Amino acid sequence: MAGTRSLLLLPGDGIGPEVMRQVRRYIDWMARKRGIEFTVEEGLVGGAAIDAQGVPLTDATLEKAKAADAVLFGAVGGPKWDGLGFDMRPEAGLLRLRKELDLFANLRPAKVFDALVDASSLKPDIVRGLDVMIVRELTGGIYFGEPRGIEDLGNGQRRGVNTQVYTTAEIHRVARIAFELARKRGNKVCSVEKGNVMESGLLWRQEVTALHRAEYGDVELSHMLADACSMQLVRNPGQFDVIVTDNLFGDMLSDEAAMLTGSIGMLPSASLGAPDADGKRRALYEPVHGSAPDIAGRDMANPIAMLLSLGMALRWSFDLHTEADMLEQAVQNVLRTGMRTSDIMQPGMARCSTSVMADTILRELDKLAA
Ligand code: NAD
């Protein structure tokens, strides 16, 4: 596989380019110290693309994204582009990528690093050791279902409509990812819906159960209603390994789980498509955070979410599990020394910049690789 690994970097706006710069440094480190090379291309997306190319994502960049083994996305958006119409906003670039690459499964790990156990708003006892993976269906459900729209009823009243709709195939493909993931982790899947009040939720439960019975009987499967799950996530999050859920509930539950960890600057994510004939999936990796215009250009952003997003790419797109483990270990070790960017700063710790955090992680990797 050496020499054939291709990455498209789309840094975007705000802190996107600053954190992506650290990814470049890590990629160079991999080539120098591990002999693992990537073919790297870079493109514009979001506000940066609007300014230079007139649209948030050009067809040419989209084609590069389709051709790459993995896309690494920074963040898009900022006040400069807030007044633009919906289709011309920076976020439209990301939505188009997700749609055109058919990225139907969004993986959002919520992991609490030991050194940051006090950063959570929950008691340390509740979040210590937390390691939950939320698999959210990303291209179906109520955000895309028809009919939709706002209708004028002509009597001074209006009516807003969205439709929650799922098919067997849509449920199976995302559930399959959850089961496969669970096999590599704690071997437990909790499927979440509102089957008590929604037919689409009932279908979800039945189809996940059928797939489990047919192909994944070795994985422990449980079911939970979405409202109960949101309570359990703050009450006893340690009970979960992999949660699989639809687009709407996944949107909310993944943000809730993210907050258990205490910092948005630490959280990576992956969005995966269907495997092609060679078993290779289209994939886009990005930090959960946005473009953080309030700190952009000040070398203050935490680069860890972006670096861990690359870590997910190493695992999911390139099968480089040893290197992914090393990167996570390096992050753990550096946090243990007390080094903190301002978003995760705590009393008695040492505040550092984006670049110094990345320098320190690279030095730690040197030690681990020695
Ligand atoms: P945000 O995530 O950009 O920032 C929220 C807060 O977290 C800010 O105070 C910011 O300084 C801080 N923060 C975020 N990432 C950080 C990091 N790596 N290190 C340190 N601090 C960090 O969310 P927002 O303020 O709601 O949105 C800002 C812009 O980003 C908006 O234009 C929004 O549309 C866009 N956005 C983009 C994406 C994306 O590209 N996927 C996601 C969310 C928001």
Short mmCIF file of C-alpha atoms and ligand atoms in Angstrom, two decimals:
data_model
loop_
_atom_site.label_atom_id
_atom_site.label_comp_id
_atom_site.label_asym_id
_atom_site.label_seq_id
_atom_site.Cartn_x
_atom_site.Cartn_y
_atom_site.Cartn_z
CA MET A 1 0.00 0.00 0.00
CA ALA A 2 3.04 2.29 0.51
CA GLY A 3 3.02 5.29 -1.82
CA THR A 4 -0.64 4.85 -2.68
CA ARG A 5 -2.20 6.47 0.35
CA SER A 6 -3.87 9.68 -0.77
CA LEU A 7 -5.17 12.44 1.45
CA LEU A 8 -7.03 15.59 0.51
CA LEU A 9 -6.65 18.36 3.09
CA LEU A 10 -9.40 20.98 3.21
CA PRO A 11 -8.37 23.41 5.97
CA GLY A 12 -11.29 25.86 5.50
CA ASP A 13 -11.67 28.98 7.62
CA GLY A 14 -10.82 30.47 10.99
CA ILE A 15 -8.73 28.07 13.06
CA GLY A 16 -9.09 25.37 10.35
CA PRO A 17 -5.80 26.27 8.59
CA GLU A 18 -3.97 26.63 11.94
CA VAL A 19 -4.87 23.16 13.16
CA MET A 20 -4.39 21.64 9.69
CA ARG A 21 -0.81 22.99 9.68
CA GLN A 22 -0.13 20.67 12.62
CA VAL A 23 -1.54 17.74 10.63
CA ARG A 24 0.98 18.50 7.87
CA ARG A 25 3.77 18.38 10.45
CA TYR A 26 2.54 15.03 11.70
CA ILE A 27 2.36 13.66 8.14
CA ASP A 28 5.98 14.77 7.61
CA TRP A 29 6.89 13.07 10.88
CA MET A 30 5.30 9.81 9.69
CA ALA A 31 7.37 9.88 6.50
CA ARG A 32 10.61 10.72 8.31
CA LYS A 33 10.29 8.51 11.35
CA ARG A 34 8.04 5.64 10.28
CA GLY A 35 8.67 5.51 6.53
CA ILE A 36 4.90 5.86 5.97
CA GLU A 37 4.17 8.21 3.11
CA PHE A 38 1.00 9.91 1.95
CA THR A 39 0.27 11.69 -1.29
CA VAL A 40 -1.18 14.94 -0.01
CA GLU A 41 -3.24 17.48 -1.91
CA GLU A 42 -4.85 20.57 -0.49
CA GLY A 43 -7.97 22.46 -1.56
CA LEU A 44 -10.22 25.34 -0.59
CA VAL A 45 -13.58 24.96 1.09
CA GLY A 46 -16.07 27.20 2.86
CA GLY A 47 -15.46 30.93 3.12
CA ALA A 48 -11.93 30.59 1.74
CA ALA A 49 -13.37 28.98 -1.42
CA ILE A 50 -16.15 31.58 -1.68
CA ASP A 51 -13.56 34.38 -1.60
CA ALA A 52 -11.16 32.80 -4.09
CA GLN A 53 -13.45 30.75 -6.35
CA GLY A 54 -16.94 32.16 -5.87
CA VAL A 55 -18.52 28.99 -4.41
CA PRO A 56 -18.08 27.10 -1.12
CA LEU A 57 -16.86 23.98 -2.96
CA THR A 58 -15.84 23.77 -6.61
CA ASP A 59 -16.56 20.74 -8.79
CA ALA A 60 -12.80 20.27 -9.17
CA THR A 61 -12.29 20.04 -5.40
CA LEU A 62 -15.23 17.66 -5.14
CA GLU A 63 -13.63 15.41 -7.77
CA LYS A 64 -10.38 15.41 -5.79
CA ALA A 65 -12.34 14.46 -2.67
CA LYS A 66 -13.94 11.56 -4.53
CA ALA A 67 -10.56 10.36 -5.76
CA ALA A 68 -8.77 10.58 -2.39
CA ASP A 69 -8.59 7.68 0.07
CA ALA A 70 -9.59 10.11 2.80
CA VAL A 71 -10.53 13.76 3.16
CA LEU A 72 -9.34 15.74 6.16
CA PHE A 73 -11.58 18.71 6.82
CA GLY A 74 -10.74 21.62 9.16
CA ALA A 75 -13.70 23.91 9.81
CA VAL A 76 -15.73 26.43 7.86
CA GLY A 77 -17.66 29.61 8.50
CA GLY A 78 -17.29 32.97 10.12
CA PRO A 79 -19.05 36.32 10.49
CA LYS A 80 -17.72 37.53 7.12
CA TRP A 81 -20.02 35.11 5.28
CA ASP A 82 -23.01 35.06 7.67
CA GLY A 83 -25.19 37.24 5.41
CA LEU A 84 -25.02 34.93 2.37
CA GLY A 85 -27.94 32.80 1.17
CA PHE A 86 -28.20 29.22 2.43
CA ASP A 87 -26.70 27.61 -0.70
CA MET A 88 -23.80 30.01 -0.79
CA ARG A 89 -22.82 29.83 2.86
CA PRO A 90 -19.53 28.17 3.84
CA GLU A 91 -21.40 25.25 5.48
CA ALA A 92 -22.90 24.37 2.07
CA GLY A 93 -19.42 23.16 1.07
CA LEU A 94 -19.42 20.59 3.86
CA LEU A 95 -23.01 19.51 3.21
CA ARG A 96 -22.22 19.00 -0.49
CA LEU A 97 -19.20 16.88 0.38
CA ARG A 98 -21.26 14.70 2.73
CA LYS A 99 -24.01 14.29 0.14
CA GLU A 100 -21.83 13.66 -2.92
CA LEU A 101 -19.56 11.24 -1.10
CA ASP A 102 -22.69 9.58 0.37
CA LEU A 103 -21.24 9.67 3.87
CA PHE A 104 -24.08 8.00 5.71
CA ALA A 105 -22.43 7.11 9.02
CA ASN A 106 -21.05 9.70 11.39
CA LEU A 107 -18.75 8.36 14.10
CA ARG A 108 -18.38 10.57 17.14
CA PRO A 109 -16.18 9.18 19.89
CA ALA A 110 -16.55 10.78 23.32
CA LYS A 111 -13.52 9.80 25.31
CA VAL A 112 -12.40 11.26 28.60
CA PHE A 113 -8.64 11.41 28.97
CA ASP A 114 -7.59 10.73 32.55
CA ALA A 115 -5.71 14.01 32.79
CA LEU A 116 -8.87 15.94 31.86
CA VAL A 117 -11.31 14.15 34.11
CA ASP A 118 -11.90 17.37 36.06
CA ALA A 119 -12.77 19.33 32.89
CA SER A 120 -16.19 17.67 32.63
CA SER A 121 -19.19 19.32 34.19
CA LEU A 122 -20.05 15.91 35.65
CA LYS A 123 -18.37 14.42 38.71
CA PRO A 124 -15.03 12.73 37.97
CA ASP A 125 -16.38 9.43 39.30
CA ILE A 126 -19.05 9.41 36.61
CA VAL A 127 -16.87 10.23 33.60
CA ARG A 128 -13.53 8.61 34.51
CA GLY A 129 -12.58 6.09 31.82
CA LEU A 130 -15.51 7.09 29.63
CA ASP A 131 -15.15 5.88 26.06
CA VAL A 132 -18.40 5.97 24.07
CA MET A 133 -18.73 5.85 20.31
CA ILE A 134 -21.88 7.34 18.84
CA VAL A 135 -22.74 6.20 15.33
CA ARG A 136 -25.23 8.62 13.84
CA GLU A 137 -27.07 8.03 10.56
CA LEU A 138 -26.16 11.11 8.53
CA THR A 139 -27.90 11.22 5.17
CA GLY A 140 -31.49 10.16 5.91
CA GLY A 141 -34.26 10.75 8.40
CA ILE A 142 -36.11 13.92 9.17
CA TYR A 143 -33.44 16.32 7.86
CA PHE A 144 -33.95 14.99 4.34
CA GLY A 145 -37.40 13.34 4.27
CA GLU A 146 -40.19 14.53 1.96
CA PRO A 147 -42.61 16.21 2.17
CA ARG A 148 -41.00 19.16 3.83
CA GLY A 149 -41.49 22.91 3.79
CA ILE A 150 -43.46 25.80 5.18
CA GLU A 151 -46.94 26.24 3.80
CA ASP A 152 -49.11 29.36 3.97
CA LEU A 153 -52.56 28.33 5.11
CA GLY A 154 -54.05 31.58 3.87
CA ASN A 155 -55.78 32.51 7.13
CA GLY A 156 -52.82 34.19 8.76
CA GLN A 157 -51.53 30.78 9.81
CA ARG A 158 -48.59 28.80 8.44
CA ARG A 159 -47.68 25.13 8.67
CA GLY A 160 -44.16 23.70 8.90
CA VAL A 161 -43.58 20.09 7.86
CA ASN A 162 -40.67 17.66 8.03
CA THR A 163 -40.84 13.93 7.51
CA GLN A 164 -38.96 11.23 9.36
CA VAL A 165 -38.41 8.36 6.97
CA TYR A 166 -36.06 5.35 6.94
CA THR A 167 -35.78 2.23 4.80
CA THR A 168 -34.44 -1.22 5.69
CA ALA A 169 -31.29 -0.63 3.62
CA GLU A 170 -30.55 2.70 5.30
CA ILE A 171 -30.94 1.17 8.76
CA HIS A 172 -28.90 -1.93 7.97
CA ARG A 173 -25.90 -0.11 6.52
CA VAL A 174 -25.45 2.15 9.51
CA ALA A 175 -26.19 -0.62 12.04
CA ARG A 176 -23.62 -2.80 10.30
CA ILE A 177 -20.96 -0.14 10.94
CA ALA A 178 -21.97 -0.02 14.62
CA PHE A 179 -21.73 -3.80 15.00
CA GLU A 180 -18.36 -3.96 13.21
CA LEU A 181 -17.03 -1.18 15.42
CA ALA A 182 -18.29 -2.83 18.58
CA ARG A 183 -16.43 -6.01 17.71
CA LYS A 184 -13.19 -4.01 17.83
CA ARG A 185 -14.12 -2.30 21.11
CA GLY A 186 -16.32 -3.47 24.00
CA ASN A 187 -18.60 -5.67 21.84
CA LYS A 188 -21.79 -3.86 22.89
CA VAL A 189 -24.27 -1.91 20.77
CA CYS A 190 -27.16 0.12 22.12
CA SER A 191 -29.67 1.02 19.41
CA VAL A 192 -31.64 4.17 20.12
CA GLU A 193 -34.97 5.38 18.69
CA LYS A 194 -38.50 6.36 19.74
CA GLY A 195 -40.29 3.21 18.70
CA ASN A 196 -42.92 3.82 21.37
CA VAL A 197 -44.36 6.81 19.46
CA MET A 198 -42.85 6.72 15.95
CA GLU A 199 -43.36 4.04 13.29
CA SER A 200 -39.95 4.88 11.81
CA GLY A 201 -38.48 4.16 15.26
CA LEU A 202 -40.32 0.86 15.50
CA LEU A 203 -38.98 -0.13 12.07
CA TRP A 204 -35.49 0.91 13.19
CA ARG A 205 -35.71 -1.39 16.22
CA GLN A 206 -37.08 -4.32 14.20
CA GLU A 207 -34.47 -4.00 11.46
CA VAL A 208 -31.53 -3.65 13.85
CA THR A 209 -32.81 -6.71 15.70
CA ALA A 210 -33.16 -8.70 12.46
CA LEU A 211 -29.65 -7.78 11.29
CA HIS A 212 -28.24 -8.66 14.69
CA ARG A 213 -29.91 -12.04 14.63
CA ALA A 214 -28.73 -12.77 11.10
CA GLU A 215 -25.12 -11.59 11.25
CA TYR A 216 -23.96 -10.23 14.59
CA GLY A 217 -25.22 -12.59 17.27
CA ASP A 218 -21.81 -12.44 18.98
CA VAL A 219 -22.29 -8.72 19.77
CA GLU A 220 -24.39 -7.74 22.79
CA LEU A 221 -27.36 -5.68 21.57
CA SER A 222 -29.69 -3.56 23.66
CA HIS A 223 -32.37 -1.02 22.75
CA MET A 224 -33.17 2.27 24.43
CA LEU A 225 -35.63 5.08 23.82
CA ALA A 226 -33.91 8.32 22.85
CA ASP A 227 -35.20 10.30 25.84
CA ALA A 228 -34.03 7.58 28.24
CA CYS A 229 -30.65 7.50 26.49
CA SER A 230 -30.15 11.23 26.94
CA MET A 231 -30.78 10.75 30.67
CA GLN A 232 -28.54 7.71 30.94
CA LEU A 233 -25.70 9.56 29.19
CA VAL A 234 -25.45 11.97 32.11
CA ARG A 235 -26.45 9.50 34.81
CA ASN A 236 -24.27 6.50 33.97
CA PRO A 237 -22.41 7.03 30.68
CA GLY A 238 -19.99 4.19 31.46
CA GLN A 239 -22.70 1.65 30.56
CA PHE A 240 -22.36 2.47 26.84
CA ASP A 241 -19.87 1.19 24.32
CA VAL A 242 -21.34 1.90 20.85
CA ILE A 243 -24.62 3.76 20.43
CA VAL A 244 -26.30 3.65 17.01
CA THR A 245 -29.10 6.04 16.23
CA ASP A 246 -30.80 8.10 13.55
CA ASN A 247 -29.86 11.51 12.21
CA LEU A 248 -31.99 13.66 14.52
CA PHE A 249 -31.37 11.83 17.80
CA GLY A 250 -27.73 11.33 16.86
CA ASP A 251 -27.30 15.05 16.33
CA MET A 252 -28.39 15.72 19.89
CA LEU A 253 -26.97 12.72 21.70
CA SER A 254 -23.53 13.13 20.14
CA ASP A 255 -23.34 16.75 21.30
CA GLU A 256 -24.48 15.72 24.75
CA ALA A 257 -21.85 12.97 24.89
CA ALA A 258 -19.23 15.42 23.62
CA MET A 259 -19.91 17.72 26.52
CA LEU A 260 -19.23 14.91 28.99
CA THR A 261 -15.59 15.20 27.95
CA GLY A 262 -15.34 18.88 28.86
CA SER A 263 -13.74 20.30 25.72
CA ILE A 264 -14.76 20.65 22.14
CA GLY A 265 -11.10 21.15 21.18
CA MET A 266 -10.40 17.48 21.94
CA LEU A 267 -13.07 15.77 19.85
CA PRO A 268 -12.52 14.14 16.45
CA SER A 269 -15.12 12.64 14.14
CA ALA A 270 -15.36 10.50 11.04
CA SER A 271 -18.00 10.23 8.34
CA LEU A 272 -17.99 7.04 6.31
CA GLY A 273 -19.61 5.96 3.07
CA ALA A 274 -20.32 2.56 1.57
CA PRO A 275 -17.42 0.26 0.67
CA ASP A 276 -16.57 -0.01 -3.03
CA ALA A 277 -15.74 -3.26 -4.85
CA ASP A 278 -12.28 -3.29 -3.22
CA GLY A 279 -13.77 -2.80 0.23
CA LYS A 280 -12.52 0.79 0.40
CA ARG A 281 -14.88 3.35 1.91
CA ARG A 282 -15.16 7.01 1.05
CA ALA A 283 -14.38 8.90 4.24
CA LEU A 284 -14.14 12.38 5.65
CA TYR A 285 -12.51 13.16 8.99
CA GLU A 286 -12.99 16.41 10.87
CA PRO A 287 -12.85 17.88 14.34
CA VAL A 288 -16.22 18.43 15.99
CA HIS A 289 -15.46 22.09 16.64
CA GLY A 290 -16.18 24.95 14.23
CA SER A 291 -13.92 27.69 12.91
CA ALA A 292 -13.75 29.52 16.28
CA PRO A 293 -13.48 33.04 14.82
CA ASP A 294 -13.00 34.43 18.34
CA ILE A 295 -9.53 32.89 18.62
CA ALA A 296 -8.56 32.51 14.93
CA GLY A 297 -5.11 33.72 13.90
CA ARG A 298 -3.80 33.83 17.47
CA ASP A 299 -2.04 30.46 17.74
CA MET A 300 -4.44 29.58 20.55
CA ALA A 301 -6.52 26.75 19.07
CA ASN A 302 -6.23 23.27 20.48
CA PRO A 303 -4.89 21.10 17.62
CA ILE A 304 -5.75 17.80 19.34
CA ALA A 305 -9.23 17.33 17.82
CA MET A 306 -7.74 17.77 14.35
CA LEU A 307 -4.82 15.46 15.08
CA LEU A 308 -7.12 12.80 16.53
CA SER A 309 -9.29 13.12 13.41
CA LEU A 310 -6.22 12.15 11.43
CA GLY A 311 -5.80 9.33 13.96
CA MET A 312 -9.27 8.08 13.02
CA ALA A 313 -8.25 8.25 9.34
CA LEU A 314 -5.16 6.15 10.11
CA ARG A 315 -7.42 3.54 11.67
CA TRP A 316 -10.41 3.57 9.33
CA SER A 317 -8.97 4.45 5.94
CA PHE A 318 -5.41 3.18 6.15
CA ASP A 319 -5.43 0.30 8.65
CA LEU A 320 -2.54 1.93 10.49
CA HIS A 321 -3.68 0.88 13.96
CA THR A 322 -0.24 0.97 15.60
CA GLU A 323 0.31 4.54 14.44
CA ALA A 324 -3.20 5.56 15.54
CA ASP A 325 -2.56 4.04 18.98
CA MET A 326 0.78 5.85 19.21
CA LEU A 327 -0.80 9.18 18.37
CA GLU A 328 -3.47 8.73 21.05
CA GLN A 329 -0.83 7.64 23.54
CA ALA A 330 1.30 10.68 22.74
CA VAL A 331 -1.70 12.96 23.37
CA GLN A 332 -2.39 11.20 26.70
CA ASN A 333 1.24 11.52 27.78
CA VAL A 334 1.46 15.20 26.90
CA LEU A 335 -1.76 15.98 28.79
CA ARG A 336 -0.33 14.10 31.76
CA THR A 337 2.65 16.50 31.84
CA GLY A 338 0.22 19.37 32.48
CA MET A 339 0.53 21.03 29.07
CA ARG A 340 -2.77 22.76 28.14
CA THR A 341 -4.10 24.99 25.38
CA SER A 342 -6.36 27.68 26.80
CA ASP A 343 -9.63 25.80 26.13
CA ILE A 344 -8.57 23.00 28.52
CA MET A 345 -6.52 25.17 30.90
CA GLN A 346 -6.84 24.24 34.59
CA PRO A 347 -5.26 25.75 37.71
CA GLY A 348 -1.63 24.68 38.18
CA MET A 349 -1.18 23.57 34.55
CA ALA A 350 1.07 25.11 31.88
CA ARG A 351 -0.72 27.13 29.19
CA CYS A 352 0.66 26.69 25.69
CA SER A 353 -0.03 27.71 22.09
CA THR A 354 -1.27 25.60 19.17
CA SER A 355 2.22 25.16 17.79
CA VAL A 356 3.83 24.35 21.14
CA MET A 357 1.16 21.72 21.85
CA ALA A 358 1.87 20.13 18.47
CA ASP A 359 5.68 20.37 19.02
CA THR A 360 5.28 18.56 22.32
CA ILE A 361 3.10 15.82 20.84
CA LEU A 362 5.65 15.28 18.06
CA ARG A 363 8.48 15.07 20.59
CA GLU A 364 6.45 12.54 22.57
CA LEU A 365 5.93 10.54 19.37
CA ASP A 366 9.69 10.57 18.85
CA LYS A 367 10.06 8.93 22.26
CA LEU A 368 7.33 6.36 21.60
CA ALA A 369 8.81 5.50 18.19
CA ALA A 370 12.37 5.14 19.55
P1 NAD B 1 -16.99 26.80 17.45
O1 NAD B 1 -16.79 25.36 17.68
O2 NAD B 1 -16.25 27.40 16.31
O3 NAD B 1 -16.56 27.59 18.79
C1 NAD B 1 -17.24 27.44 20.03
C2 NAD B 1 -16.30 27.87 21.17
O4 NAD B 1 -15.30 26.87 21.34
C3 NAD B 1 -15.55 29.17 20.87
O5 NAD B 1 -15.40 29.89 22.07
C4 NAD B 1 -14.20 28.71 20.38
O6 NAD B 1 -13.14 29.61 20.65
C5 NAD B 1 -14.00 27.40 21.15
N1 NAD B 1 -13.23 26.43 20.37
C6 NAD B 1 -13.66 25.71 19.31
N2 NAD B 1 -12.69 24.93 18.85
C7 NAD B 1 -11.61 25.16 19.61
C8 NAD B 1 -10.27 24.66 19.60
N3 NAD B 1 -9.85 23.75 18.73
N4 NAD B 1 -9.42 25.15 20.53
C9 NAD B 1 -9.83 26.04 21.44
N5 NAD B 1 -11.07 26.55 21.49
C10 NAD B 1 -11.95 26.12 20.58
O7 NAD B 1 -18.56 27.06 17.30
P2 NAD B 1 -19.35 28.41 17.01
O8 NAD B 1 -18.70 29.55 17.73
O9 NAD B 1 -20.75 28.09 17.27
O10 NAD B 1 -19.21 28.65 15.44
C11 NAD B 1 -18.19 29.46 14.83
C12 NAD B 1 -18.27 29.28 13.33
O11 NAD B 1 -17.96 27.92 13.00
C13 NAD B 1 -19.67 29.55 12.75
O12 NAD B 1 -19.50 30.22 11.52
C14 NAD B 1 -20.25 28.17 12.56
O13 NAD B 1 -21.21 28.14 11.54
C15 NAD B 1 -19.01 27.39 12.19
N6 NAD B 1 -19.10 25.94 12.47
C16 NAD B 1 -18.52 25.12 11.57
C17 NAD B 1 -18.49 23.76 11.79
C18 NAD B 1 -17.79 22.89 10.78
O14 NAD B 1 -17.04 23.40 9.97
N7 NAD B 1 -17.98 21.59 10.83
C19 NAD B 1 -19.04 23.22 12.97
C20 NAD B 1 -19.60 24.09 13.91
C21 NAD B 1 -19.61 25.46 13.64
#
